[in-house]
């Protein structure tokens, strides 16, 4: 069993950074910004936030910010972004103040949101889970117990790449003498392999307690070594780091509730603990891998292809492999998780991922490192089939390299050429019809669409439309194109790293 230990201050990664058992602290709003004057762009598409936002009277310093229709986007694909407020008087009550804002990420969460006091080392980082596809933004808040001055500037920034920000409010806080406890209300452990464990320290900070705190956790998956937390330790400047361990024995989503009580608190404080666990199944062949598909995605099962498979196409994030009985698309959504590349004609193994459908096409979506190349420049020859077999028995040929003779292109006129982009062309053979889909950027645009050709291509589908996808013009055997059918030499490299 492998074990991992990390230390994370609870108030540095809270979803709602402070939980207090006292009555809500009195607060005075000194700053608000809703970005209603921002009318360009949007926060719902990857192309909707390209217009630079240069700031306003509230934000006097701006770096890499963009309009997103009553919100702003901070950062870009290769750089962070930030906005800094004008000078504010946050000196009330020894400089205690609260910052509130709404946030959601790009197509995925690319980092945290950092809130800091300009000119000091005081800063807090907040995690979030909402993304571009979310219906609404996620509300966050962070409390600074000290640090505010009469001429204080607050910076809000991304720690990596992009995030959308809206509805910023900053308030000063009044003094309270009631017992109170500051702690993250959510502690997430991410995803582990079932059987592993991970320990994270949850930081607790208290004030005005009348006694020790009691921690209670009933769970077979999460555990804590301490049930009593000394009053003096909880009220120290550093607070108390409570180790919480996540040790899942089975795959799936796990959750539990940690309850903190005592010390004069008027109500219990709860912390939600979450973590996911997955299992890995070893697959001896591509056909064995395909047979694992049940029709429903299982995000908690990952499949390791141990059997060797031949690369029949590789470009960008897509790699098609096959053995003697089946083929499958290997899709690398991140392009940054495998240590080596693969080329056409390589024999490979060691890819690990989850089984998913994309437009009806089964794929292994890579989600952890691993790719072994056993040999190079092996012959890549298509399987000869008929149009009837392609249409009537498509499941047997999906993602395999096949060759069909005498395919008729219905749109051919003797002069029209292919496009440089991926292109769908209706074709027939007798009373059978399907689509020939060309690969983008493969050089088809310099060739005329033939009336008839013998076609080599990958057997794929998209939303129930059967497609035969030639990889290059060399996959079309026609006198109109002046080429003959041939096996393409292994020249196109593919890599799981950028």
Tab-separated table of C-alpha atoms in Angstrom:
chain	number	residue	atom	x	y	z
A	1	UNK	CA	0.000	0.000	0.000
A	2	UNK	CA	1.294	3.452	-0.928
A	3	UNK	CA	0.580	6.316	1.468
A	4	UNK	CA	0.629	10.051	0.867
A	5	UNK	CA	0.679	12.857	3.427
A	6	UNK	CA	0.029	16.536	2.725
A	7	UNK	CA	-0.452	19.551	4.963
A	8	UNK	CA	-3.046	22.077	3.861
A	9	UNK	CA	-4.253	24.950	5.974
A	10	UNK	CA	-8.022	24.599	6.033
A	11	UNK	CA	-8.596	28.309	5.639
A	12	UNK	CA	-6.345	28.337	2.578
A	13	UNK	CA	-8.591	26.026	0.551
A	14	UNK	CA	-12.065	26.410	1.930
A	15	UNK	CA	-15.123	26.518	-0.242
A	16	UNK	CA	-16.557	28.788	2.401
A	17	UNK	CA	-13.438	29.723	4.250
A	18	UNK	CA	-14.774	30.597	7.671
A	19	UNK	CA	-17.412	28.781	9.723
A	20	UNK	CA	-18.391	30.559	12.921
A	21	UNK	CA	-20.711	29.504	15.708
A	22	UNK	CA	-21.231	33.014	16.946
A	23	UNK	CA	-24.045	35.176	15.686
A	24	UNK	CA	-23.161	36.659	12.283
A	25	UNK	CA	-20.527	39.334	12.752
A	26	UNK	CA	-21.755	42.864	12.123
A	27	UNK	CA	-20.258	44.167	8.925
A	28	UNK	CA	-20.140	47.378	6.931
A	29	UNK	CA	-19.856	47.213	3.154
A	30	UNK	CA	-17.129	49.532	1.862
A	31	UNK	CA	-16.725	48.227	-1.708
A	32	UNK	CA	-18.977	46.619	-4.335
A	33	UNK	CA	-18.495	45.797	-8.010
A	34	UNK	CA	-20.992	43.892	-10.202
A	35	UNK	CA	-19.404	44.618	-13.623
A	36	UNK	CA	-22.793	45.626	-15.063
A	37	UNK	CA	-21.057	48.042	-17.429
A	38	UNK	CA	-19.255	45.104	-19.085
A	39	UNK	CA	-21.431	44.248	-22.101
A	40	UNK	CA	-19.068	42.431	-24.463
A	41	UNK	CA	-18.398	38.682	-24.549
A	42	UNK	CA	-19.791	35.945	-22.325
A	43	UNK	CA	-18.778	33.368	-19.708
A	44	UNK	CA	-20.376	30.388	-21.430
A	45	UNK	CA	-18.115	29.670	-24.431
A	46	UNK	CA	-14.399	29.419	-25.167
A	47	UNK	CA	-14.626	32.180	-27.787
A	48	UNK	CA	-16.719	34.619	-25.766
A	49	UNK	CA	-14.145	36.534	-23.729
A	50	UNK	CA	-11.465	37.949	-26.014
A	51	UNK	CA	-12.019	41.704	-25.536
A	52	UNK	CA	-9.539	43.185	-23.061
A	53	UNK	CA	-10.958	44.876	-19.952
A	54	UNK	CA	-8.748	47.741	-18.744
A	55	UNK	CA	-10.436	48.473	-15.411
A	56	UNK	CA	-12.649	51.211	-13.961
A	57	UNK	CA	-12.797	53.541	-10.951
A	58	UNK	CA	-12.994	50.573	-8.567
A	59	UNK	CA	-10.102	48.606	-10.079
A	60	UNK	CA	-7.114	50.804	-10.808
A	61	UNK	CA	-4.662	48.058	-11.759
A	62	UNK	CA	-5.544	45.252	-14.189
A	63	UNK	CA	-3.443	42.475	-15.731
A	64	UNK	CA	-4.784	40.103	-18.390
A	65	UNK	CA	-8.493	40.688	-17.797
A	66	UNK	CA	-11.221	40.307	-20.435
A	67	UNK	CA	-14.894	41.234	-20.806
A	68	UNK	CA	-17.426	38.443	-20.236
A	69	UNK	CA	-20.898	40.101	-20.171
A	70	UNK	CA	-21.464	41.489	-16.664
A	71	UNK	CA	-18.426	39.555	-15.474
A	72	UNK	CA	-14.735	39.434	-16.326
A	73	UNK	CA	-12.314	36.681	-17.208
A	74	UNK	CA	-8.954	36.709	-15.452
A	75	UNK	CA	-6.011	35.129	-17.272
A	76	UNK	CA	-5.548	33.323	-20.576
A	77	UNK	CA	-4.392	29.932	-21.793
A	78	UNK	CA	-0.748	30.651	-20.990
A	79	UNK	CA	-0.860	33.377	-18.337
A	80	UNK	CA	-2.575	34.352	-15.106
A	81	UNK	CA	-4.689	37.458	-14.582
A	82	UNK	CA	-5.356	39.864	-11.736
A	83	UNK	CA	-7.337	42.917	-10.679
A	84	UNK	CA	-6.428	45.321	-7.856
A	85	UNK	CA	-8.854	47.616	-6.053
A	86	UNK	CA	-8.488	51.294	-5.378
A	87	UNK	CA	-7.346	52.245	-1.863
A	88	UNK	CA	-9.934	51.289	0.782
A	89	UNK	CA	-10.251	52.055	4.485
A	90	UNK	CA	-10.255	48.606	6.112
A	91	UNK	CA	-8.700	49.653	9.412
A	92	UNK	CA	-11.805	49.090	11.592
A	93	UNK	CA	-11.472	46.507	14.403
A	94	UNK	CA	-7.728	45.962	14.008
A	95	UNK	CA	-8.125	45.558	10.266
A	96	UNK	CA	-10.656	42.693	10.217
A	97	UNK	CA	-12.526	42.467	6.904
A	98	UNK	CA	-14.253	40.062	4.553
A	99	UNK	CA	-13.963	39.644	0.765
A	100	UNK	CA	-16.837	38.012	-1.146
A	101	UNK	CA	-17.041	37.175	-4.862
A	102	UNK	CA	-18.538	34.781	-7.405
A	103	UNK	CA	-16.339	32.540	-9.546
A	104	UNK	CA	-16.428	29.799	-12.150
A	105	UNK	CA	-13.650	28.205	-14.141
A	106	UNK	CA	-12.886	27.603	-17.798
A	107	UNK	CA	-13.915	24.289	-19.397
A	108	UNK	CA	-12.231	22.804	-16.335
A	109	UNK	CA	-10.861	24.295	-13.115
A	110	UNK	CA	-7.305	25.382	-13.953
A	111	UNK	CA	-6.191	26.729	-10.570
A	112	UNK	CA	-7.275	28.537	-7.400
A	113	UNK	CA	-8.323	32.128	-6.759
A	114	UNK	CA	-5.843	34.050	-4.636
A	115	UNK	CA	-6.926	37.056	-2.549
A	116	UNK	CA	-4.121	39.159	-1.079
A	117	UNK	CA	-3.389	42.450	0.657
A	118	UNK	CA	-1.131	44.435	-1.671
A	119	UNK	CA	2.278	45.253	-0.201
A	120	UNK	CA	2.165	42.422	2.335
A	121	UNK	CA	2.642	38.655	2.352
A	122	UNK	CA	-0.913	38.155	3.635
A	123	UNK	CA	-2.876	36.073	1.142
A	124	UNK	CA	-5.482	33.331	1.014
A	125	UNK	CA	-6.113	30.837	-1.819
A	126	UNK	CA	-9.610	29.478	-2.405
A	127	UNK	CA	-10.622	26.416	-4.368
A	128	UNK	CA	-13.837	26.131	-6.377
A	129	UNK	CA	-15.559	23.593	-8.608
A	130	UNK	CA	-17.920	25.486	-10.955
A	131	UNK	CA	-16.870	25.646	-14.614
A	132	UNK	CA	-17.998	27.295	-17.832
A	133	UNK	CA	-20.740	24.704	-18.277
A	134	UNK	CA	-22.183	25.387	-14.823
A	135	UNK	CA	-25.584	27.069	-14.663
A	136	UNK	CA	-24.356	29.724	-12.241
A	137	UNK	CA	-21.267	31.098	-10.580
A	138	UNK	CA	-20.030	29.744	-7.239
A	139	UNK	CA	-20.054	32.146	-4.273
A	140	UNK	CA	-16.878	32.387	-2.179
A	141	UNK	CA	-15.781	34.397	0.822
A	142	UNK	CA	-12.597	34.857	2.809
A	143	UNK	CA	-12.148	36.592	6.181
A	144	UNK	CA	-8.959	38.399	7.163
A	145	UNK	CA	-8.897	38.781	10.965
A	146	UNK	CA	-6.172	41.419	10.722
A	147	UNK	CA	-4.216	43.276	8.062
A	148	UNK	CA	-6.604	45.976	6.893
A	149	UNK	CA	-5.327	49.552	6.874
A	150	UNK	CA	-6.744	52.984	6.124
A	151	UNK	CA	-5.295	52.826	2.581
A	152	UNK	CA	-5.590	49.145	1.766
A	153	UNK	CA	-5.637	47.614	-1.715
A	154	UNK	CA	-6.931	44.092	-2.387
A	155	UNK	CA	-5.734	41.950	-5.299
A	156	UNK	CA	-7.775	39.086	-6.743
A	157	UNK	CA	-5.885	36.809	-9.145
A	158	UNK	CA	-5.796	33.368	-10.714
A	159	UNK	CA	-3.004	31.027	-9.645
A	160	UNK	CA	-3.051	29.397	-13.092
A	161	UNK	CA	-4.624	30.349	-16.407
A	162	UNK	CA	-8.328	31.365	-16.498
A	163	UNK	CA	-11.386	31.963	-14.324
A	164	UNK	CA	-14.483	34.179	-14.467
A	165	UNK	CA	-15.147	36.636	-11.605
A	166	UNK	CA	-18.289	38.593	-10.672
A	167	UNK	CA	-20.055	40.371	-7.775
A	168	UNK	CA	-17.135	41.443	-5.586
A	169	UNK	CA	-17.946	42.844	-2.162
A	170	UNK	CA	-15.561	43.902	0.618
A	171	UNK	CA	-16.821	44.618	4.159
A	172	UNK	CA	-15.244	45.591	7.469
A	173	UNK	CA	-16.123	43.448	10.505
A	174	UNK	CA	-17.091	44.400	14.050
A	175	UNK	CA	-15.696	42.858	17.231
A	176	UNK	CA	-17.348	39.796	18.798
A	177	UNK	CA	-16.620	38.185	22.170
A	178	UNK	CA	-18.628	35.024	21.560
A	179	UNK	CA	-16.741	31.719	21.174
A	180	UNK	CA	-16.062	31.173	17.493
A	181	UNK	CA	-14.271	28.677	15.295
A	182	UNK	CA	-12.757	29.293	11.880
A	183	UNK	CA	-12.386	26.213	9.690
A	184	UNK	CA	-12.973	25.050	6.138
A	185	UNK	CA	-16.450	23.582	5.737
A	186	UNK	CA	-15.248	21.227	3.009
A	187	UNK	CA	-12.139	19.047	2.797
A	188	UNK	CA	-11.706	17.270	-0.516
A	189	UNK	CA	-9.141	14.506	-1.050
A	190	UNK	CA	-9.521	14.229	-4.816
A	191	UNK	CA	-9.189	10.791	-6.404
A	192	UNK	CA	-7.107	7.850	-5.168
A	193	UNK	CA	-6.591	4.252	-6.180
A	194	UNK	CA	-8.667	2.031	-3.902
A	195	UNK	CA	-6.334	0.627	-1.247
A	196	UNK	CA	-4.165	3.741	-1.040
A	197	UNK	CA	-4.454	6.422	1.624
A	198	UNK	CA	-3.917	10.148	1.893
A	199	UNK	CA	-3.667	12.372	4.963
A	200	UNK	CA	-4.413	16.095	4.931
A	201	UNK	CA	-4.183	18.453	7.897
A	202	UNK	CA	-7.329	20.484	8.570
A	203	UNK	CA	-6.438	23.772	10.254
A	204	UNK	CA	-8.717	24.998	13.077
A	205	UNK	CA	-8.507	28.476	14.569
A	206	UNK	CA	-10.681	29.532	17.490
A	207	UNK	CA	-11.220	32.536	19.734
A	208	UNK	CA	-12.960	33.166	23.064
A	209	UNK	CA	-13.388	29.451	23.853
A	210	UNK	CA	-14.376	28.407	27.384
A	211	UNK	CA	-12.884	24.900	27.135
A	212	UNK	CA	-11.494	22.198	24.887
A	213	UNK	CA	-13.060	21.234	21.554
A	214	UNK	CA	-14.346	17.752	20.711
A	215	UNK	CA	-13.977	16.225	17.245
A	216	UNK	CA	-16.309	13.420	16.245
A	217	UNK	CA	-16.110	11.364	13.041
A	218	UNK	CA	-17.982	8.135	12.342
A	219	UNK	CA	-16.681	6.576	9.136
A	220	UNK	CA	-14.892	3.458	7.876
A	221	UNK	CA	-13.208	5.450	5.087
A	222	UNK	CA	-12.117	8.654	6.852
A	223	UNK	CA	-10.370	8.796	10.222
A	224	UNK	CA	-8.804	11.199	12.741
A	225	UNK	CA	-6.298	10.459	15.513
A	226	UNK	CA	-7.537	13.182	17.852
A	227	UNK	CA	-10.967	13.561	19.424
A	228	UNK	CA	-9.983	16.277	21.904
A	229	UNK	CA	-8.418	19.559	20.809
A	230	UNK	CA	-6.919	21.660	23.582
A	231	UNK	CA	-8.365	25.142	24.025
A	232	UNK	CA	-4.918	26.739	24.161
A	233	UNK	CA	-3.788	25.092	20.921
A	234	UNK	CA	-6.966	25.967	19.026
A	235	UNK	CA	-6.635	29.611	20.085
A	236	UNK	CA	-2.936	29.930	19.216
A	237	UNK	CA	-1.790	32.101	16.334
A	238	UNK	CA	-1.139	29.009	14.190
A	239	UNK	CA	-4.278	27.179	15.297
A	240	UNK	CA	-4.403	23.388	15.391
A	241	UNK	CA	-3.728	21.050	12.448
A	242	UNK	CA	-6.072	18.073	12.720
A	243	UNK	CA	-4.821	15.164	10.556
A	244	UNK	CA	-7.640	13.619	8.520
A	245	UNK	CA	-6.953	10.396	6.603
A	246	UNK	CA	-8.848	9.125	3.572
A	247	UNK	CA	-8.315	5.365	3.053
A	248	UNK	CA	-10.889	3.976	0.608
A	249	UNK	CA	-11.115	0.198	0.379
A	250	UNK	CA	-13.555	0.194	-2.530
A	251	UNK	CA	-14.090	2.266	-5.640
A	252	UNK	CA	-16.737	4.996	-5.761
A	253	UNK	CA	-17.557	8.394	-4.253
A	254	UNK	CA	-17.049	8.623	-0.499
A	255	UNK	CA	-18.276	11.255	1.940
A	256	UNK	CA	-18.468	11.785	5.696
A	257	UNK	CA	-19.124	14.561	8.196
A	258	UNK	CA	-16.662	15.714	10.833
A	259	UNK	CA	-18.388	17.437	13.772
A	260	UNK	CA	-16.633	19.936	16.065
A	261	UNK	CA	-18.296	20.917	19.352
A	262	UNK	CA	-17.648	22.090	22.917
A	263	UNK	CA	-15.556	25.019	24.102
A	264	UNK	CA	-18.662	27.109	24.647
A	265	UNK	CA	-19.729	27.031	20.983
A	266	UNK	CA	-23.427	27.742	20.711
A	267	UNK	CA	-23.810	25.257	17.847
A	268	UNK	CA	-21.770	22.447	16.328
A	269	UNK	CA	-19.493	23.153	13.390
A	270	UNK	CA	-19.464	20.552	10.623
A	271	UNK	CA	-16.893	19.838	7.926
A	272	UNK	CA	-17.847	17.742	4.902
A	273	UNK	CA	-15.173	15.252	3.860
A	274	UNK	CA	-15.170	13.989	0.267
A	275	UNK	CA	-12.995	11.693	-1.819
A	276	UNK	CA	-13.199	9.402	-4.836
A	277	UNK	CA	-11.574	6.024	-5.386
A	278	UNK	CA	-11.008	4.031	-8.546
A	279	UNK	CA	-9.918	0.506	-9.393
A	280	UNK	CA	-7.706	-0.615	-12.297
A	281	UNK	CA	-8.519	-3.618	-14.497
A	282	UNK	CA	-5.795	-5.136	-16.657
A	283	UNK	CA	-6.839	-5.917	-20.231
A	284	UNK	CA	-5.014	-8.584	-22.247
A	285	UNK	CA	-6.298	-7.409	-25.641
A	286	UNK	CA	-8.254	-4.674	-27.402
A	287	UNK	CA	-11.242	-6.990	-27.797
A	288	UNK	CA	-11.187	-7.735	-24.056
A	289	UNK	CA	-11.125	-3.995	-23.432
A	290	UNK	CA	-14.092	-3.373	-25.729
A	291	UNK	CA	-16.045	-6.176	-24.047
A	292	UNK	CA	-15.881	-4.267	-20.746
A	293	UNK	CA	-18.224	-1.602	-22.113
A	294	UNK	CA	-21.673	-2.057	-20.575
A	295	UNK	CA	-23.356	0.940	-22.156
A	296	UNK	CA	-22.791	3.197	-19.121
A	297	UNK	CA	-19.642	5.131	-18.255
A	298	UNK	CA	-17.952	4.034	-15.017
A	299	UNK	CA	-15.740	6.887	-13.852
A	300	UNK	CA	-14.408	4.777	-10.983
A	301	UNK	CA	-12.935	2.019	-13.157
A	302	UNK	CA	-9.771	2.520	-15.189
A	303	UNK	CA	-8.547	0.023	-17.747
A	304	UNK	CA	-4.894	-0.768	-18.422
A	305	UNK	CA	-4.239	-2.194	-21.887
A	306	UNK	CA	-1.471	-4.715	-21.250
A	307	UNK	CA	-1.769	-6.492	-24.604
A	308	UNK	CA	0.189	-5.060	-27.523
A	309	UNK	CA	-1.714	-3.141	-30.198
A	310	UNK	CA	-0.690	-1.689	-33.566
A	311	UNK	CA	-0.949	2.069	-34.158
A	312	UNK	CA	-2.939	2.660	-37.371
A	313	UNK	CA	-3.313	6.432	-37.039
A	314	UNK	CA	-1.863	9.044	-34.703
A	315	UNK	CA	-2.377	12.801	-34.689
A	316	UNK	CA	-2.832	15.340	-31.907
A	317	UNK	CA	-4.905	13.875	-29.122
A	318	UNK	CA	-6.180	10.906	-31.126
A	319	UNK	CA	-4.529	7.541	-31.662
A	320	UNK	CA	-6.212	4.492	-33.215
A	321	UNK	CA	-4.838	1.065	-32.274
A	322	UNK	CA	-5.879	-2.462	-33.138
A	323	UNK	CA	-4.910	-6.097	-32.676
A	324	UNK	CA	-6.013	-9.111	-34.693
A	325	UNK	CA	-9.593	-8.940	-33.488
A	326	UNK	CA	-10.601	-5.367	-32.578
A	327	UNK	CA	-9.686	-1.693	-32.681
A	328	UNK	CA	-10.282	1.298	-30.429
A	329	UNK	CA	-9.655	5.049	-30.297
A	330	UNK	CA	-7.205	6.188	-27.620
A	331	UNK	CA	-8.069	9.782	-26.697
A	332	UNK	CA	-5.696	11.940	-24.657
A	333	UNK	CA	-7.792	14.885	-23.477
A	334	UNK	CA	-4.919	16.649	-21.688
A	335	UNK	CA	-1.989	15.980	-24.044
A	336	UNK	CA	0.346	16.174	-21.078
A	337	UNK	CA	0.210	12.933	-19.161
A	338	UNK	CA	2.291	10.319	-20.979
A	339	UNK	CA	6.088	10.150	-21.057
A	340	UNK	CA	6.555	9.116	-24.697
A	341	UNK	CA	5.060	9.453	-28.156
A	342	UNK	CA	3.940	6.825	-30.644
A	343	UNK	CA	4.050	6.629	-34.430
A	344	UNK	CA	2.109	4.892	-37.150
A	345	UNK	CA	3.255	1.260	-37.239
A	346	UNK	CA	4.405	1.127	-33.602
A	347	UNK	CA	3.374	-1.737	-31.335
A	348	UNK	CA	2.263	-0.146	-28.059
A	349	UNK	CA	0.764	-1.028	-24.692
A	350	UNK	CA	0.404	0.423	-21.181
A	351	UNK	CA	-2.305	3.026	-21.848
A	352	UNK	CA	-4.689	3.534	-18.913
A	353	UNK	CA	-8.028	5.309	-19.004
A	354	UNK	CA	-11.796	5.141	-18.740
A	355	UNK	CA	-14.163	3.844	-21.382
A	356	UNK	CA	-16.451	6.487	-22.872
A	357	UNK	CA	-18.627	7.085	-25.897
A	358	UNK	CA	-18.060	10.096	-28.129
A	359	UNK	CA	-20.783	10.452	-30.722
A	360	UNK	CA	-21.400	6.716	-30.391
A	361	UNK	CA	-17.722	5.796	-30.916
A	362	UNK	CA	-16.121	3.858	-28.049
A	363	UNK	CA	-12.864	5.373	-26.810
A	364	UNK	CA	-10.336	4.855	-24.036
A	365	UNK	CA	-9.838	8.297	-22.517
A	366	UNK	CA	-6.362	8.501	-21.006
A	367	UNK	CA	-6.285	9.755	-17.406
A	368	UNK	CA	-2.884	8.718	-16.075
A	369	UNK	CA	0.666	8.343	-17.458
A	370	UNK	CA	1.775	5.218	-19.249
A	371	UNK	CA	2.770	4.251	-22.790
A	372	UNK	CA	5.234	1.540	-23.804
A	373	UNK	CA	6.540	1.256	-27.383
A	374	UNK	CA	7.681	-2.303	-28.129
A	375	UNK	CA	8.704	-1.953	-31.801
A	376	UNK	CA	8.530	0.465	-34.720
A	377	UNK	CA	7.662	0.530	-38.431
A	378	UNK	CA	5.489	-2.563	-38.402
A	379	UNK	CA	3.363	-3.137	-41.507
A	380	UNK	CA	-0.028	-1.416	-41.356
A	381	UNK	CA	-2.390	-3.240	-43.702
A	382	UNK	CA	-6.169	-2.743	-43.926
A	383	UNK	CA	-8.733	-5.500	-43.566
A	384	UNK	CA	-10.509	-6.131	-46.898
A	385	UNK	CA	-14.298	-5.955	-46.407
A	386	UNK	CA	-17.362	-5.227	-48.513
A	387	UNK	CA	-19.738	-2.303	-48.180
A	388	UNK	CA	-22.390	-4.772	-46.997
A	389	UNK	CA	-20.120	-5.990	-44.217
A	390	UNK	CA	-19.262	-2.402	-43.269
A	391	UNK	CA	-22.918	-1.402	-42.933
A	392	UNK	CA	-24.430	-4.632	-41.587
A	393	UNK	CA	-21.660	-5.680	-39.214
A	394	UNK	CA	-20.123	-2.338	-38.284
A	395	UNK	CA	-19.535	-3.277	-34.609
A	396	UNK	CA	-16.968	-5.866	-35.718
A	397	UNK	CA	-14.933	-3.261	-37.566
A	398	UNK	CA	-15.300	-0.116	-35.433
A	399	UNK	CA	-11.961	1.764	-35.130
A	400	UNK	CA	-10.158	-0.798	-37.320
A	401	UNK	CA	-8.391	0.030	-40.587
A	402	UNK	CA	-10.460	-1.398	-43.448
A	403	UNK	CA	-10.478	-1.297	-47.272
A	404	UNK	CA	-13.646	-1.116	-49.397
A	405	UNK	CA	-13.564	-1.231	-53.209
A	406	UNK	CA	-15.592	0.687	-55.788
A	407	UNK	CA	-16.998	3.426	-53.561
A	408	UNK	CA	-19.051	6.035	-55.470
A	409	UNK	CA	-18.792	9.703	-54.436
A	410	UNK	CA	-22.241	11.227	-55.074
A	411	UNK	CA	-21.057	14.881	-55.124
A	412	UNK	CA	-18.165	14.376	-57.579
A	413	UNK	CA	-18.342	16.606	-60.673
A	414	UNK	CA	-14.836	16.197	-62.051
A	415	UNK	CA	-13.598	19.612	-60.880
A	416	UNK	CA	-14.475	20.142	-57.197
A	417	UNK	CA	-11.587	19.469	-54.819
A	418	UNK	CA	-11.536	18.321	-51.235
A	419	UNK	CA	-11.310	20.962	-48.489
A	420	UNK	CA	-8.385	21.456	-46.126
A	421	UNK	CA	-10.690	20.933	-43.155
A	422	UNK	CA	-12.239	17.618	-42.180
A	423	UNK	CA	-14.981	16.922	-44.704
A	424	UNK	CA	-17.965	14.546	-44.851
A	425	UNK	CA	-18.810	13.195	-48.306
A	426	UNK	CA	-21.819	10.997	-49.090
A	427	UNK	CA	-20.859	7.763	-50.850
A	428	UNK	CA	-22.680	4.677	-52.109
A	429	UNK	CA	-21.997	1.123	-53.139
A	430	UNK	CA	-25.022	-0.462	-54.745
A	431	UNK	CA	-27.900	0.243	-52.384
A	432	UNK	CA	-25.552	0.834	-49.430
A	433	UNK	CA	-24.769	4.385	-48.346
A	434	UNK	CA	-22.436	5.853	-45.737
A	435	UNK	CA	-19.994	8.765	-45.349
A	436	UNK	CA	-16.332	9.167	-46.242
A	437	UNK	CA	-14.774	11.614	-43.774
A	438	UNK	CA	-11.360	13.055	-44.622
A	439	UNK	CA	-8.788	14.005	-41.981
A	440	UNK	CA	-8.100	17.714	-41.468
A	441	UNK	CA	-4.717	19.011	-42.579
A	442	UNK	CA	-3.794	15.783	-44.383
A	443	UNK	CA	-3.337	17.318	-47.844
A	444	UNK	CA	-6.659	16.340	-49.443
A	445	UNK	CA	-7.335	19.918	-50.638
A	446	UNK	CA	-4.944	19.566	-53.570
A	447	UNK	CA	-6.949	16.664	-55.035
A	448	UNK	CA	-10.191	16.443	-56.979
A	449	UNK	CA	-13.054	14.493	-55.444
A	450	UNK	CA	-13.203	11.270	-57.496
A	451	UNK	CA	-16.316	9.712	-58.921
A	452	UNK	CA	-15.199	6.264	-57.748
A	453	UNK	CA	-12.340	4.938	-55.625
A	454	UNK	CA	-11.112	2.011	-53.598
A	455	UNK	CA	-10.991	3.519	-50.101
A	456	UNK	CA	-8.821	2.585	-47.124
A	457	UNK	CA	-9.837	4.195	-43.863
A	458	UNK	CA	-10.754	3.911	-40.220
A	459	UNK	CA	-14.232	2.574	-39.514
A	460	UNK	CA	-15.770	5.210	-37.245
A	461	UNK	CA	-19.184	6.650	-36.465
A	462	UNK	CA	-20.684	9.880	-35.221
A	463	UNK	CA	-24.237	10.005	-33.890
A	464	UNK	CA	-25.192	6.792	-35.726
A	465	UNK	CA	-23.713	7.985	-39.046
A	466	UNK	CA	-21.244	5.352	-40.259
A	467	UNK	CA	-18.031	6.879	-41.564
A	468	UNK	CA	-15.032	5.522	-43.443
A	469	UNK	CA	-12.153	7.885	-42.720
A	470	UNK	CA	-9.108	7.864	-45.065
A	471	UNK	CA	-6.019	9.178	-43.298
A	472	UNK	CA	-4.239	10.772	-46.292
A	473	UNK	CA	-4.863	11.041	-50.049
A	474	UNK	CA	-2.815	7.856	-50.380
A	475	UNK	CA	-5.741	5.972	-48.870
A	476	UNK	CA	-7.789	6.648	-52.033
A	477	UNK	CA	-6.971	4.450	-55.014
A	478	UNK	CA	-8.242	6.224	-58.112
A	479	UNK	CA	-6.789	7.171	-61.448
A	480	UNK	CA	-8.306	10.650	-61.061
A	481	UNK	CA	-5.920	11.289	-58.181
A	482	UNK	CA	-2.989	9.626	-59.884
A	483	UNK	CA	-2.147	7.396	-56.917
A	484	UNK	CA	-2.434	3.723	-56.134
A	485	UNK	CA	-3.509	2.128	-52.855
A	486	UNK	CA	-0.540	1.689	-50.579
A	487	UNK	CA	0.446	1.335	-46.955
A	488	UNK	CA	1.453	4.738	-45.636
A	489	UNK	CA	4.988	4.857	-44.213
A	490	UNK	CA	5.294	5.638	-40.495
A	491	UNK	CA	6.166	9.333	-40.688
A	492	UNK	CA	3.468	11.035	-38.619
A	493	UNK	CA	4.447	11.219	-34.948
A	494	UNK	CA	1.929	11.339	-32.132
A	495	UNK	CA	2.611	12.246	-28.559
A	496	UNK	CA	0.705	12.435	-25.315
A	497	UNK	CA	2.833	15.399	-24.318
A	498	UNK	CA	2.767	18.842	-25.986
